[in-house]
Structures are given as structure tokens and as C-alpha cells.
Short mmCIF file of C-alpha atoms and ligand atoms in Angstrom, two decimals:
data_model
loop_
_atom_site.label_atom_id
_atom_site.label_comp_id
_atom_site.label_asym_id
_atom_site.label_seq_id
_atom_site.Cartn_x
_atom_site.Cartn_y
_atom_site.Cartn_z
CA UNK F 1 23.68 111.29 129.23
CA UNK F 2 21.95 108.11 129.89
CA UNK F 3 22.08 106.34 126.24
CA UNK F 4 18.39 104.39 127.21
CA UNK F 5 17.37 107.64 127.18
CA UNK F 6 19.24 108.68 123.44
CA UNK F 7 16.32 108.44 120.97
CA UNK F 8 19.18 110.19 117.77
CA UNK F 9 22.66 109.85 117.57
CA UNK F 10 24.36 111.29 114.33
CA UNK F 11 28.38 110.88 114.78
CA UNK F 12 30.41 112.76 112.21
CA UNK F 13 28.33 112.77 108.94
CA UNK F 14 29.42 113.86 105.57
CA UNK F 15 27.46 114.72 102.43
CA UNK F 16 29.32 115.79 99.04
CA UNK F 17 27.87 116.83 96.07
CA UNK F 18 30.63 117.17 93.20
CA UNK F 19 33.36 119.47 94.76
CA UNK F 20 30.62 121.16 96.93
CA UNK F 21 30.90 120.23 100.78
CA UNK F 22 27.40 120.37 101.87
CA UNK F 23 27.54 119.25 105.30
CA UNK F 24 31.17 118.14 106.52
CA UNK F 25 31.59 116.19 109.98
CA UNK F 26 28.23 117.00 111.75
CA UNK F 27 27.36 115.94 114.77
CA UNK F 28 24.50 115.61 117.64
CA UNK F 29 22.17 114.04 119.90
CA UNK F 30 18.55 114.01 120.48
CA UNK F 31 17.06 112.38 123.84
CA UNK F 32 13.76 111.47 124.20
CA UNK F 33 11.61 114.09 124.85
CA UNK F 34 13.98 117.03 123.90
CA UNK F 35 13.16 120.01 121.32
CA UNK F 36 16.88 120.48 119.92
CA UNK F 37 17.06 123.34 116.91
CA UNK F 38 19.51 123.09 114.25
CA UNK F 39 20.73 126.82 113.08
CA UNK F 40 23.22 128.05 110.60
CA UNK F 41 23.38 130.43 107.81
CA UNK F 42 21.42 130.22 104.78
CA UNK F 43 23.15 127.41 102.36
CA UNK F 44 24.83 125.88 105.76
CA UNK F 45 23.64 122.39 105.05
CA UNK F 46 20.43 121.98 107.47
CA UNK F 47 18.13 120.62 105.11
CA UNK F 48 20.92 118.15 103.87
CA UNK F 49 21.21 116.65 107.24
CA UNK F 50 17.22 115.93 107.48
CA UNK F 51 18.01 114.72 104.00
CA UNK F 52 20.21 112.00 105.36
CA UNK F 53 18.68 111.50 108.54
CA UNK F 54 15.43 110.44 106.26
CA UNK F 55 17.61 108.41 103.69
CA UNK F 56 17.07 110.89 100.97
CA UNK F 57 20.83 111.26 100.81
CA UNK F 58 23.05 108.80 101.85
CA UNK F 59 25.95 110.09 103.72
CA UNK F 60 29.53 109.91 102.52
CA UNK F 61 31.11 109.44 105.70
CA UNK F 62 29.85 108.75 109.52
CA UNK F 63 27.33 106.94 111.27
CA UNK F 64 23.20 107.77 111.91
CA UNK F 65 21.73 105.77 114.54
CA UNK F 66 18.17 105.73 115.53
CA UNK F 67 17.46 104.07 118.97
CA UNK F 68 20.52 102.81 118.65
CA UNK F 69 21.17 100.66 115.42
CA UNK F 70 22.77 102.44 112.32
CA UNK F 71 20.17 103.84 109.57
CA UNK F 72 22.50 105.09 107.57
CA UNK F 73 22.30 102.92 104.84
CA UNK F 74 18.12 102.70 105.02
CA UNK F 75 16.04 103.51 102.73
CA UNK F 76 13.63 106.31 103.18
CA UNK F 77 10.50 104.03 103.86
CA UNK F 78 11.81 102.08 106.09
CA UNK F 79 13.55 105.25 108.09
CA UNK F 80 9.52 106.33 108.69
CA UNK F 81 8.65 102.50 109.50
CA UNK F 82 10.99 103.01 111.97
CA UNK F 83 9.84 106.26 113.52
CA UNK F 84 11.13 109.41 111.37
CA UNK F 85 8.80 111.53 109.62
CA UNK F 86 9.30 115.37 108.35
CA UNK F 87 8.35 118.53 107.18
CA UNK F 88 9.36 119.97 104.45
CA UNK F 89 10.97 123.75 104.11
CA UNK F 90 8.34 124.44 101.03
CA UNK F 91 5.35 122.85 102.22
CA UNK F 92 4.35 119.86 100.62
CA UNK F 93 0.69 118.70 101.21
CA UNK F 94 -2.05 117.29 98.44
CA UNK F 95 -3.68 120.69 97.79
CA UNK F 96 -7.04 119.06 96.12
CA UNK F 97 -7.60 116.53 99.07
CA UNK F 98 -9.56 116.88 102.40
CA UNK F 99 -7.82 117.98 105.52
CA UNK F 100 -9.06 114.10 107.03
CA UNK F 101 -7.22 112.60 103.84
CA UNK F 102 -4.20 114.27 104.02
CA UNK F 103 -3.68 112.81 107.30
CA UNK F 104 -4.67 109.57 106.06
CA UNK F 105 -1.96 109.58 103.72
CA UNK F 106 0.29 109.60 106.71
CA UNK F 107 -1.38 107.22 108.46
CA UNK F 108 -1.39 104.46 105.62
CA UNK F 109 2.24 104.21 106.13
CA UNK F 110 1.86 101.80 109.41
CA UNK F 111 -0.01 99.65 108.21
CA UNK F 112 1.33 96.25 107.41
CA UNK F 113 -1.69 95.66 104.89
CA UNK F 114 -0.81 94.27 101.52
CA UNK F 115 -2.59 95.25 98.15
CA UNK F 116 -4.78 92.15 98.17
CA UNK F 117 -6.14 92.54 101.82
CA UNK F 118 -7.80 95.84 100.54
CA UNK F 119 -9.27 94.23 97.04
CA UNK F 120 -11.14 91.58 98.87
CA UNK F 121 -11.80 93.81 102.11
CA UNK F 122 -10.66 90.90 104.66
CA UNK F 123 -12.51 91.94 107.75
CA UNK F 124 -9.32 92.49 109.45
CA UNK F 125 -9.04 95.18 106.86
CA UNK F 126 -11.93 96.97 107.18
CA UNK F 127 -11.46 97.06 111.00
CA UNK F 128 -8.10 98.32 110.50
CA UNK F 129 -9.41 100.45 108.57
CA UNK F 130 -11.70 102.00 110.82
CA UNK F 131 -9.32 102.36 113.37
CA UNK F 132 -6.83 104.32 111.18
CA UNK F 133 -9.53 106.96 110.56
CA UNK F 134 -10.31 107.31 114.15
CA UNK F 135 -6.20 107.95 114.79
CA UNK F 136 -6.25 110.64 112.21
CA UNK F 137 -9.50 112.21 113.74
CA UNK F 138 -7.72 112.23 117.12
CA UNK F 139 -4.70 113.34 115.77
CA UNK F 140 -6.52 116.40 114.02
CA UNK F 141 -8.05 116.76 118.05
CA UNK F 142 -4.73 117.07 119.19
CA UNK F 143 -3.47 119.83 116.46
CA UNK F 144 -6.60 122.30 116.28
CA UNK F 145 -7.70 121.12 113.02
CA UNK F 146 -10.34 118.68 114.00
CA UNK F 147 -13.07 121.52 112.58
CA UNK F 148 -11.50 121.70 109.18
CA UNK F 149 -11.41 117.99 108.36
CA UNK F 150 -13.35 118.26 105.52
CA UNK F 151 -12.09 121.10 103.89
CA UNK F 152 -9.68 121.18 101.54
CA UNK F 153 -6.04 121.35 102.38
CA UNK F 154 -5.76 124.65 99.87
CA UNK F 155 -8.31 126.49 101.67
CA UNK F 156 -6.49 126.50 105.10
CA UNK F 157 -4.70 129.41 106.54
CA UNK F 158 -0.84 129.21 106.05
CA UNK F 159 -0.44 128.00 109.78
CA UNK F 160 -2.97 125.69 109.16
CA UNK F 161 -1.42 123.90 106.75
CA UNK F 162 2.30 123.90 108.31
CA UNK F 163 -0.15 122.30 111.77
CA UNK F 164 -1.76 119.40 108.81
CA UNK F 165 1.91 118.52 107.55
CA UNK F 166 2.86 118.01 111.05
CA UNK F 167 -0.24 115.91 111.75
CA UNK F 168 0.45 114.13 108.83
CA UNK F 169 3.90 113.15 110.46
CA UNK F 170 2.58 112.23 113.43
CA UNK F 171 0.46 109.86 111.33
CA UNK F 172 2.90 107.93 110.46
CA UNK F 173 3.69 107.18 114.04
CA UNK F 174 6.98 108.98 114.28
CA UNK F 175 8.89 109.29 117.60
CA UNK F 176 11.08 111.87 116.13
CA UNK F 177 9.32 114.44 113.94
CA UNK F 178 11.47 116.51 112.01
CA UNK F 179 10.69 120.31 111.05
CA UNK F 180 12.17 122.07 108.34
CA UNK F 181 11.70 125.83 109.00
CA UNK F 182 8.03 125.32 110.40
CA UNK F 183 7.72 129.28 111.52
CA UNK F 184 8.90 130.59 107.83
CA UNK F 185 6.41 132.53 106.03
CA UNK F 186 4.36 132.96 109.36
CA UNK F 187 3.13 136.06 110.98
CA UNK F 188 3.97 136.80 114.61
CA UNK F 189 0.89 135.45 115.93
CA UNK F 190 1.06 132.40 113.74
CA UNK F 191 4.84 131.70 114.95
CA UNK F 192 3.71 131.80 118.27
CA UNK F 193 1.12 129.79 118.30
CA UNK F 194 3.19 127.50 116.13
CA UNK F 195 5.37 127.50 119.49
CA UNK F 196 2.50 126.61 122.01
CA UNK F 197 1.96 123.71 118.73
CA UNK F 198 5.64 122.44 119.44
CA UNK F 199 5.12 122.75 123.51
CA UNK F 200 1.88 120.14 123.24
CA UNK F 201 3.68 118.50 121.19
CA UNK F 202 6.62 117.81 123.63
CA UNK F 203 4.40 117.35 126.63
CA UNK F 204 2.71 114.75 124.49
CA UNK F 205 6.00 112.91 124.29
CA UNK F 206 6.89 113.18 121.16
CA UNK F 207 10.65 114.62 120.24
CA UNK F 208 11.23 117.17 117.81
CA UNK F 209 14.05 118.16 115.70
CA UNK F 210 14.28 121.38 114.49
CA UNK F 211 15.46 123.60 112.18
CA UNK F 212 14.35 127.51 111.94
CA UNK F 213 15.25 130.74 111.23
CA UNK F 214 13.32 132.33 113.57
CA UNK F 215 15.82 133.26 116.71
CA UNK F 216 12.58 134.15 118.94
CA UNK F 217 11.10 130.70 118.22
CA UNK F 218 14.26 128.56 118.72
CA UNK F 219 15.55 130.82 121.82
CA UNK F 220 11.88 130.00 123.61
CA UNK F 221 11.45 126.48 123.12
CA UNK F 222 14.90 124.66 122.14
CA UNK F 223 16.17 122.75 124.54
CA UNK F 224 19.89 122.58 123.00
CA UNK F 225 21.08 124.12 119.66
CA UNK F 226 23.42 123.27 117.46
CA UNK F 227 24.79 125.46 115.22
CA UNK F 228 26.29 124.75 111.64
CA UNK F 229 28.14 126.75 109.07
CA UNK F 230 29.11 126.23 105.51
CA UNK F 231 28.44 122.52 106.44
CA UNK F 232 30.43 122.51 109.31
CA UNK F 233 30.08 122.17 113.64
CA UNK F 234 30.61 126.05 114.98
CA UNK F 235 28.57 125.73 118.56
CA UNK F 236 26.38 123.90 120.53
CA UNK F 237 24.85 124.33 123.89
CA UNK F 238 21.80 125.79 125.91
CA UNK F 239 19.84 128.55 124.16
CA UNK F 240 21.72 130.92 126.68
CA UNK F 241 25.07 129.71 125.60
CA UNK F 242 24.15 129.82 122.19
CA UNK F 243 22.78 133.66 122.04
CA UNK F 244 26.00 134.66 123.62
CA UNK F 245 28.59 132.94 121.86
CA UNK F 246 30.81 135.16 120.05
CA UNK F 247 31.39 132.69 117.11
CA UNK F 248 27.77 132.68 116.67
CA UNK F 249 26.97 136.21 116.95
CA UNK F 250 30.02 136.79 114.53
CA UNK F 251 28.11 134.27 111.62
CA UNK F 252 24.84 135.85 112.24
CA UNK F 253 25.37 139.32 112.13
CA UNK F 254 28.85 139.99 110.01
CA UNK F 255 29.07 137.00 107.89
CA UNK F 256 31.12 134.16 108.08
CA UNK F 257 34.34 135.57 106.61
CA UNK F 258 34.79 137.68 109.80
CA UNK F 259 33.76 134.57 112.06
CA UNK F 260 36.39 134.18 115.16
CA UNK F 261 38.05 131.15 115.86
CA UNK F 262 37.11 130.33 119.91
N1 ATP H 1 21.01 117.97 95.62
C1 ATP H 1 22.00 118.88 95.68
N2 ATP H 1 22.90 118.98 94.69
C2 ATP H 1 23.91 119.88 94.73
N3 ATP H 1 24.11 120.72 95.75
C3 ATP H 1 23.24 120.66 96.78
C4 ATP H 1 22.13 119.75 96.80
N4 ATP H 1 21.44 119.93 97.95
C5 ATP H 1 22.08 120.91 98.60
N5 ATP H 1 23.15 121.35 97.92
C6 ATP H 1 24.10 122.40 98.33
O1 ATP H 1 24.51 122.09 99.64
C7 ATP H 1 24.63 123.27 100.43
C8 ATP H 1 23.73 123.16 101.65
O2 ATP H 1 22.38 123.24 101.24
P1 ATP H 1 21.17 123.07 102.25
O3 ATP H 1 19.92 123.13 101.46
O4 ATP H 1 21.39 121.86 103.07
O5 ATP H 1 21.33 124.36 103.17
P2 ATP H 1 20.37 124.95 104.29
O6 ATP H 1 21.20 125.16 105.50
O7 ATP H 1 19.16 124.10 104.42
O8 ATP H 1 19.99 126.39 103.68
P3 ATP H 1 18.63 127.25 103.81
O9 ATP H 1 18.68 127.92 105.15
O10 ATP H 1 18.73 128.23 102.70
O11 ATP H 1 17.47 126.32 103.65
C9 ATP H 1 24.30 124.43 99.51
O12 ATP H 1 25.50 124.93 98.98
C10 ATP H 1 23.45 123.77 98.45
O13 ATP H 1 23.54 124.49 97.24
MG1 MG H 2 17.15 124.42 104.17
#
């Protein structure tokens, strides 16, 4: 692997909470351009890595580095100044705002404008301004939700409003977006047009890190896998690999306990 072309390296990462091990010696690689799922049993410490990765959690142990210098010790801000943004497993969007302002939100977050710029409305401002609410119409272009801009984010369909927290990432500018379960609570037709979503979303350049439940979703469009177990490394490889490793097949359908050392 060309390392130009390594966008995510995460060597070895530990997170602890009390006696619990959440996530113990985890690691991967994301390239530019790559969909790469994250899988694992309920309670196998997914959501705590996307927790570190955004600074949430600091690790205990290892090394995160994002095109290639160490963010392991960031703070979350500066992790999406940077180019990381998220979803979140239970969506999290501002209910009693506009679709348009929700994305806003997002897009607020790259601008180097300070406090008093927007009290006396420099020019600058204003045209900065503008600018930022022409990005979050085109990004609403780009998701399907360009229609629905003024409605509010409450009303949407479910799908909808996993498509508006992912616009609101891409707001912020993020080269990596990070999605936490997008296809749970969604109906077969919604999870696959959430996987058409995820295709544009690739072909637009952007890289995506993923982590889901659904098999159908992450076998179709994951370009590697990695799977994870009671916070530890089981597999990793091609979706093909991954669906026929025994070690994997043994987690999945006859818990843990039985898994087989391979
Ligand atoms: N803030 C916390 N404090 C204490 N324990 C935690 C905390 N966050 C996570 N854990 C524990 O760490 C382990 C991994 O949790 P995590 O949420 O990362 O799992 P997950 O793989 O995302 O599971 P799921 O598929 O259910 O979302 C669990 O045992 C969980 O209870
Ligand atoms: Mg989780």
C-alpha cells in the first residue's frame, strides 16, 4: 500500500473503562477513496473506536494518525478541522430546525470567522456567508434533499434524516466521514438506497468508514472489513474472505464462547 495514498492509520489502540476492556489492540487502515466496514458483535467496541478516532475518548494505548500526523491526543474540534466528521448510532439532528439549517450547522465549523466579524457584518463576512449557504444548498443537491430544505428536520422520513446527518458531515468538509450504523432502523428499500447514497458518495471522492449491522449492506459495498470482538482484532480482509471465514461465521451465528482459534 502506497502510504500517499493512506488517508487513516489506527496502530494498536486501547480504550479502558474501569476493569472493562472496551476495545483492546485495534487496528486498520483506510486509503483514500475506500468504503472499509467495521463489524463485530453487539458490545464489541465499534462505537468506542469512532469515539477515539473523533477525540471523544482518548485512547489508553496506541497511535491514530490522520494523513499521517498523530491525532490521538486532539481534541474533538480540531479532529473535524482537520477532516473527520460522524454519524451517530441514535441519530442526532436539531429536530425544530430547517433541513437548510441543519446543514448549516455543519458548515459553520470551517469557517475561520471570529465572534466579532459576525456583530459588525465585515463584508468579508457576509460574502462568506453567502457562500456557505450556497455549499449547503449544493450539498443537499448532491444527497436528494435539496426539495426538503425548508422543512423541518422532524418531518423527514427516517432515511431522510440518516441522508441530512450525513450532509451535515460533509458540511464540515470532512475527507473521512464516519457512519455509525447508518442502515439501522431502515426498511429494505431505505437500506438500499442508503447503499446507492454511500456509492455517490465514494465516486464523489469522499472516504467512508463504516460500521453496520446490516451483512447485505456491508457485503455490497465494503471494500475491506474488519472485524472486532469483545474489543479485540478477529479478521480482516475482502468481503469474500470475510463471509467465509470460519472465525467469523463462528461469532456471528454461535456466539463468541464457541469462536475457533484460526
Ligand atoms: N463511556 C463508557 N463507560 C463505560 N463503559 C463503556 C462506555 N462506552 C462503552 N462502554 C463499554 O464498552 C464496550 C463496547 O461498547 P461499544 O458501544 O463500543 O460497542 P459496539 O460495538 O458499538 O456495540 P453495539 O453494536 O451495540 O453498538 C461495552 O461493554 C460497553 O458497555
Ligand atoms: Mg455501537
Amino acid at each position: 500500500m502506497d502510504r500517499e495514498d493512506l488517508l487513516l492509520e489506527v496502530e494498536e489502540i486501547t480504550k479502558r473503562f474501569g476493569g472493562i476492556v472496551a476495545v483492546e489492540n485495534v487496528s486498520f487502515r483506510v486509503k483514500r477513496g475506500e468504503v472499509v466496514s467495521i463489524i463485530g458483535p453487539n458490545g464489541a467496541g465499534k462505537t468506542t473506536v469512532f469515539n477515539m478516532l473523533t477525540g471523544v475518548y482518548k485512547t489508553d494505548h496506541g497511535r491514530i494518525l490522520f494523513e499521517g500526523k498523530e491525532i490521538q491526543r486532539r481534541e474533538p474540534g480540531e479532529i473535524v478541522k482537520r477532516g473527520i466528521s460522524r454519524t451517530f448510532q441514535n441519530i442526532r439532528l436539531f429536530p425544530d430546525m430547517r433541513v437548510i439549517e441543519n446543514v448549516l450547522v455543519g458548515a459553520h465549523i470551517k469557517t475561520g470567522y471570529s465572534f466579532l466579524s459576525s456583530i459588525f457584518r465585515s463584508r468579508a463576512f457576509r460574502e462568506e456567508e453567502d457562500a456557505i449557504t450556497l455549499r449547503a444548498l449544493k450539498i443537499l443537491k448532491e444527497v436528494g434533499l435539496y426539495e426538503r430544505r425548508d422543512d423541518y428536520a422532524s418531518n423527514l422520513p427516517y432515511g431522510d434524516q440518516r441522508k441530512l446527518e450525513i450532509a451535515r458531515a460533509i458540511a464540515t468538509g470532512a475527507k473521512l466521514i464516519l457512519l455509525d450504523e447508518p442502515a439501522a432502523g431502515m426498511n429494505p428499500q431505505e437500506s438500499s438506497e442508503l447503499m446507492e447514497f454511500i456509492r455517490l458518495l465514494k465516486g464523489r471522492g469522499y472516504t467512508v468508514l463504516m460500521i453496520e449491522h446490516d451483512m447485505s449492506v456491508v457485503m455490497k459495498i465494503s471494500d475491506r472489513i474488519y472485524v472486532i470482538d469483545h474489543g479485540k482484532p478477529i479478521a480482516e480482509g475482502l468481503p469474500e474472505e470475510i463471509a467465509r471465514n470460519q472465525r467469523v461465521i463462528n461469532v456471528y451465528l454461535g456466539g463468541s464462547q464457541n469462536a475457533v482459534e484460526n
